Coordinates of C-alpha atoms in Angstrom, one line a residue:
M7 CA -95.0 56.3 64.7
R8 CA -95.7 55.7 61.1
F9 CA -92.0 55.6 60.5
K10 CA -91.5 52.9 63.2
K11 CA -94.3 50.8 61.7
L12 CA -92.7 51.1 58.3
I13 CA -89.3 50.0 59.7
T14 CA -91.0 47.1 61.5
G15 CA -92.7 46.1 58.3
I16 CA -89.5 46.1 56.4
S17 CA -87.8 44.1 59.1
I18 CA -90.5 41.4 59.0
V19 CA -90.4 41.2 55.2
G20 CA -86.6 40.9 55.4
L21 CA -86.8 38.1 58.0
M22 CA -89.3 36.3 55.8
A23 CA -87.0 36.7 52.8
L24 CA -84.1 35.3 54.8
G25 CA -86.2 32.5 56.1
G26 CA -87.1 31.7 52.5
C27 CA -83.5 31.7 51.5
S28 CA -82.6 29.4 54.4
S29 CA -85.3 27.0 53.5
K30 CA -84.2 27.0 49.8
K31 CA -80.6 26.3 51.0
A32 CA -81.8 23.5 53.2
S33 CA -83.7 21.9 50.4
K34 CA -80.5 21.8 48.3
A35 CA -78.7 19.7 50.9
P36 CA -77.5 16.5 49.2
E37 CA -79.4 13.3 49.8
V38 CA -77.2 11.0 51.9
K39 CA -77.1 7.4 50.7
H40 CA -76.5 4.7 53.2
V41 CA -74.3 1.8 52.1
G42 CA -73.8 -1.3 54.3
V43 CA -70.6 -3.3 53.8
L44 CA -70.0 -6.9 55.0
Q45 CA -66.5 -8.4 54.7
V46 CA -66.0 -12.0 55.6
V47 CA -62.5 -11.6 57.1
Q48 CA -59.6 -9.2 57.2
H49 CA -56.7 -9.9 54.8
P50 CA -54.9 -7.9 52.1
S51 CA -56.9 -8.9 49.0
L52 CA -60.3 -8.2 50.6
D53 CA -59.1 -5.1 52.4
K54 CA -57.9 -3.8 49.0
A55 CA -61.3 -4.7 47.4
Y56 CA -63.1 -2.5 50.1
K57 CA -60.6 0.3 49.5
G58 CA -61.2 0.2 45.7
F59 CA -64.9 0.1 46.3
K60 CA -64.9 3.4 48.1
K61 CA -62.6 4.8 45.5
G62 CA -65.1 3.8 42.7
L63 CA -67.9 5.4 44.6
K64 CA -66.0 8.6 45.1
E65 CA -65.0 8.8 41.4
S66 CA -68.7 8.4 40.6
G67 CA -69.7 11.3 42.9
F68 CA -70.5 9.5 46.1
V69 CA -68.3 10.9 48.9
E70 CA -68.2 9.9 52.5
G71 CA -69.2 12.7 54.9
K72 CA -70.9 14.6 52.0
N73 CA -73.6 12.4 50.4
L74 CA -72.5 9.0 51.5
K75 CA -72.5 7.1 54.8
I76 CA -70.9 3.7 55.0
D77 CA -71.5 1.1 57.7
Y78 CA -68.6 -1.3 57.5
Q79 CA -68.8 -4.7 59.2
N80 CA -66.1 -7.4 59.4
A81 CA -67.2 -10.9 60.4
Q82 CA -63.6 -12.1 61.1
N83 CA -64.6 -15.4 59.5
N84 CA -67.2 -16.2 62.1
Q85 CA -70.5 -17.6 60.8
D86 CA -72.6 -16.2 63.7
N87 CA -71.1 -12.8 63.0
L88 CA -72.0 -13.0 59.3
K89 CA -75.7 -13.7 60.1
S90 CA -76.0 -11.0 62.8
M91 CA -74.2 -8.4 60.8
S92 CA -76.2 -9.1 57.6
E93 CA -79.4 -8.7 59.6
K94 CA -78.1 -5.4 61.1
L95 CA -77.4 -3.9 57.7
V96 CA -80.8 -4.9 56.5
N97 CA -82.7 -3.6 59.5
E98 CA -80.9 -0.3 59.2
K99 CA -82.6 -0.1 55.8
S100 CA -79.4 0.4 53.8
D101 CA -79.8 1.9 50.3
L102 CA -77.3 -0.7 49.0
I103 CA -75.2 -3.5 50.5
L104 CA -71.8 -4.7 49.5
G105 CA -70.8 -8.3 50.2
I106 CA -67.0 -9.0 50.1
A107 CA -66.2 -12.6 49.4
T108 CA -68.6 -15.5 48.9
P109 CA -69.6 -16.3 52.5
A110 CA -70.5 -12.6 53.1
A111 CA -72.3 -12.3 49.8
Q112 CA -74.4 -15.5 50.6
S113 CA -75.2 -14.2 54.1
V114 CA -76.5 -10.9 52.7
A115 CA -78.5 -12.8 50.1
N116 CA -80.2 -14.8 52.8
A117 CA -81.0 -11.7 54.7
T118 CA -82.6 -9.7 52.0
Q119 CA -84.2 -10.2 48.6
K120 CA -85.2 -6.6 48.2
I121 CA -82.2 -4.3 49.1
P122 CA -80.0 -3.7 46.0
T123 CA -76.8 -5.7 46.6
V124 CA -73.4 -5.8 44.9
V125 CA -70.7 -8.3 45.6
T126 CA -67.0 -8.7 44.9
A127 CA -64.2 -11.2 45.3
V128 CA -66.7 -14.0 44.5
T129 CA -65.5 -16.6 42.0
D130 CA -68.7 -17.9 40.7
L131 CA -71.9 -16.0 41.4
K132 CA -74.2 -18.6 39.8
A133 CA -72.6 -21.6 41.6
A134 CA -73.0 -19.6 44.8
K135 CA -76.7 -19.2 44.0
L136 CA -76.5 -15.4 44.0
V137 CA -77.7 -14.9 40.4
D138 CA -79.7 -16.6 37.8
S139 CA -76.9 -16.2 35.3
D140 CA -73.9 -13.9 34.8
A141 CA -75.5 -12.3 31.8
K142 CA -78.9 -11.7 33.5
P143 CA -78.7 -11.8 37.3
G144 CA -82.5 -11.6 37.5
R145 CA -82.5 -10.7 41.3
N146 CA -81.4 -7.9 43.6
I147 CA -77.8 -9.0 43.3
T148 CA -74.9 -8.4 40.9
G149 CA -71.2 -7.5 41.1
T150 CA -67.8 -8.6 40.0
T151 CA -66.1 -12.1 39.9
D152 CA -62.5 -12.7 40.8
M153 CA -62.4 -15.8 38.6
V154 CA -59.2 -16.0 36.6
S155 CA -58.1 -18.4 33.8
I156 CA -57.0 -21.4 35.8
K157 CA -55.7 -23.0 32.6
R158 CA -53.3 -20.0 32.1
Q159 CA -52.2 -20.3 35.8
I160 CA -51.4 -24.0 35.3
K161 CA -49.6 -23.3 32.0
L162 CA -47.6 -20.6 33.9
L163 CA -46.6 -23.1 36.7
L164 CA -45.6 -25.8 34.2
S165 CA -43.6 -23.3 32.2
I166 CA -41.6 -22.6 35.4
V167 CA -41.2 -26.3 36.3
P168 CA -41.5 -28.0 32.8
K169 CA -40.3 -31.3 34.2
A170 CA -42.8 -31.4 37.0
K171 CA -44.1 -34.9 37.7
T172 CA -46.3 -34.0 40.7
V173 CA -48.0 -30.7 41.5
G174 CA -49.7 -29.9 44.7
I175 CA -52.9 -27.9 45.3
M176 CA -53.8 -26.3 48.6
Y177 CA -57.1 -24.7 49.7
N178 CA -59.8 -24.6 52.3
A179 CA -62.4 -27.2 51.2
G180 CA -65.1 -25.1 53.1
E181 CA -64.8 -22.3 50.6
S182 CA -66.9 -23.0 47.6
N183 CA -64.9 -20.5 45.4
S184 CA -61.7 -22.3 46.2
K185 CA -63.2 -25.8 45.4
I186 CA -64.3 -24.6 42.0
Q187 CA -60.8 -23.4 41.1
A188 CA -59.1 -26.4 42.6
D189 CA -61.3 -28.7 40.5
L190 CA -60.4 -26.7 37.3
A191 CA -56.7 -26.8 38.1
T192 CA -56.8 -30.6 38.8
A193 CA -58.4 -31.2 35.4
A194 CA -55.8 -29.0 33.6
L195 CA -52.9 -30.8 35.3
K196 CA -54.2 -34.3 34.6
K197 CA -54.7 -33.3 31.0
A198 CA -51.1 -32.2 30.9
G199 CA -50.1 -35.7 32.3
V200 CA -49.1 -34.4 35.7
K201 CA -49.9 -36.2 39.0
V202 CA -52.0 -34.1 41.4
L203 CA -51.7 -34.1 45.2
I204 CA -54.3 -32.2 47.1
K205 CA -54.1 -30.9 50.7
T206 CA -56.7 -28.8 52.5
A207 CA -56.7 -26.6 55.6
N208 CA -59.8 -25.6 57.6
T209 CA -58.2 -22.8 59.4
T210 CA -55.1 -20.6 59.3
N211 CA -53.7 -22.7 62.1
D212 CA -53.5 -25.7 59.8
V213 CA -51.8 -23.9 57.0
Q214 CA -48.1 -24.3 58.0
Q215 CA -48.4 -28.1 58.6
V216 CA -50.3 -28.6 55.3
T217 CA -47.8 -26.5 53.4
E218 CA -44.8 -28.3 54.9
T219 CA -46.3 -31.7 54.2
L220 CA -47.2 -30.9 50.6
A221 CA -44.0 -29.0 49.7
S222 CA -41.9 -32.1 50.6
K223 CA -43.8 -34.2 48.1
V224 CA -44.3 -32.0 45.0
D225 CA -42.4 -30.1 42.3
G226 CA -44.7 -27.1 42.3
I227 CA -47.7 -25.8 44.1
F228 CA -50.9 -24.0 43.0
V229 CA -53.1 -22.1 45.4
P230 CA -56.5 -20.7 44.2
T231 CA -58.0 -17.5 45.6
D232 CA -58.7 -18.6 49.1
N233 CA -59.4 -16.5 52.2
T234 CA -57.6 -19.0 54.6
F235 CA -54.4 -19.3 52.6
D236 CA -54.4 -15.5 51.7
S237 CA -54.6 -14.8 55.4
A238 CA -51.5 -17.0 56.0
A239 CA -49.6 -16.0 52.9
S240 CA -46.4 -15.1 54.8
V241 CA -46.4 -18.5 56.5
V242 CA -46.8 -20.2 53.2
G243 CA -44.0 -18.1 51.6
K244 CA -41.6 -19.0 54.4
V245 CA -42.2 -22.7 53.9
V246 CA -41.9 -22.8 50.1
K247 CA -38.8 -20.7 50.2
E248 CA -37.2 -23.2 52.6
K249 CA -38.3 -26.2 50.6
K250 CA -37.4 -24.5 47.3
V251 CA -40.8 -25.1 45.7
P252 CA -42.3 -22.7 43.2
L253 CA -45.8 -21.6 44.0
V254 CA -48.3 -20.0 41.6
A255 CA -51.4 -18.5 43.0
S256 CA -54.6 -16.9 41.6
S257 CA -54.3 -14.0 44.0
V258 CA -51.7 -11.3 43.3
D259 CA -51.5 -10.5 46.9
Q260 CA -50.7 -14.1 47.8
V261 CA -47.7 -13.9 45.4
R262 CA -46.5 -10.5 46.7
T263 CA -46.5 -11.9 50.2
G264 CA -45.4 -15.5 49.8
G265 CA -45.6 -16.9 46.3
L266 CA -43.6 -16.8 43.1
A267 CA -45.9 -15.7 40.2
S268 CA -49.5 -15.2 39.1
I269 CA -51.6 -14.0 36.2
G270 CA -54.0 -12.5 38.6
I271 CA -56.3 -9.8 39.8
D272 CA -55.5 -6.5 41.4
Y273 CA -58.3 -6.5 44.1
E274 CA -58.2 -2.8 44.6
L275 CA -59.0 -2.3 40.9
L276 CA -61.7 -5.0 41.1
G277 CA -63.2 -3.2 44.1
E278 CA -63.1 0.1 42.2
Q279 CA -65.0 -1.5 39.3
T280 CA -67.6 -2.8 41.8
G281 CA -67.9 0.7 43.3
K282 CA -68.7 2.1 39.9
M283 CA -71.4 -0.5 39.4
A284 CA -72.9 0.4 42.9
A285 CA -72.9 4.1 41.9
K286 CA -75.1 3.4 38.9
I287 CA -77.6 1.6 41.2
L288 CA -77.5 4.4 43.8
S289 CA -78.1 7.0 41.1
G290 CA -81.1 5.1 39.8
K291 CA -79.5 4.5 36.4
A292 CA -79.6 0.7 36.7
K293 CA -81.0 -2.2 38.7
P294 CA -79.0 -5.3 39.8
A295 CA -81.3 -7.7 38.0
N296 CA -80.4 -6.2 34.6
M297 CA -76.7 -5.5 35.3
P298 CA -74.4 -8.4 34.0
V299 CA -71.8 -9.7 36.3
E300 CA -68.4 -8.2 35.4
R301 CA -65.0 -9.8 35.2
A302 CA -61.8 -7.9 36.1
H303 CA -60.9 -5.5 33.3
D304 CA -57.1 -6.0 33.8
M305 CA -55.2 -9.2 34.3
K306 CA -51.4 -9.0 34.6
L307 CA -48.4 -11.2 35.3
V308 CA -46.9 -10.5 38.7
V309 CA -43.6 -12.0 39.7
N310 CA -42.1 -12.0 43.2
K311 CA -38.5 -11.2 42.3
S312 CA -37.0 -11.9 45.7
M313 CA -38.8 -15.2 45.9
A314 CA -37.5 -16.1 42.3
K315 CA -33.9 -15.3 43.4
A316 CA -34.3 -17.4 46.5
L317 CA -35.5 -20.3 44.4
G318 CA -32.6 -19.9 41.9
I319 CA -34.9 -18.7 39.1
D320 CA -34.3 -15.7 36.8
P321 CA -37.3 -13.5 37.2
K322 CA -36.9 -12.3 33.6
S323 CA -37.4 -16.0 32.4
I324 CA -41.0 -16.1 33.7
K325 CA -43.3 -15.1 30.9
A326 CA -47.1 -15.0 30.8
P327 CA -48.4 -17.9 28.6
K328 CA -51.2 -17.3 26.1

């Protein structure tokens, strides 16, 4: 009888020990961070920014299915969707929110002034009223800008068509980031003594007609980073190839799909850079208010060789101006 009691006692102690081990193991389970993502519309540049963002988080130790959960929302360029999706991400009490492109970033900013937020593919965060300044954001928002040197883009275009008398600019006037770049390009062209012809498109349905009209009247075309024209890059490419008009764009993806050249941004690398910023916030190492807005680390000349040949231009003759 005493032997049975002894065995029972040992069994109870053993179970308690196992229970203690289980509780210790449970306590070591990684804390899962919830990240909300709002993308304004689906197209190559923004898709790559999101892909890079996840890569940047992973490289910093935040892995989906392990210690990271991502709620991805795509508004498909619908303002009502932007508002409702922003509110959804806020109501779910995300630990951090990513806004991809200016309209998405502004929508998130309107929805919360508390949840840490990073943005990417936004040209001018201050002009978009997202931060107090690039150096000292001062709020719950920081991120990366896709602003490139517009002066270099125009120099690139004029080096390809040095005898150009008229250069066209195409963009969606409803996109503030595009308007900023278009104004800078206009100033640079006028300073160079070149006439400027501007055409805008409100939707992708307008892009073909706008491109055909402009391409028949100019010696070259510049397109800023623009969600509408990026989404219809293949349509633009077909028209400029037929019209034999060189097109320089701020977006590398626009060039790869339907332009000639760019000294632009690789959006996947920009997104990766943003992901690493987000990781610092999630780790408690930094706060958005004190994190300066970052520019792309790498700018490179990209030439669409097949487009160059179609236009009768030697791809090797296209060089990046200083």
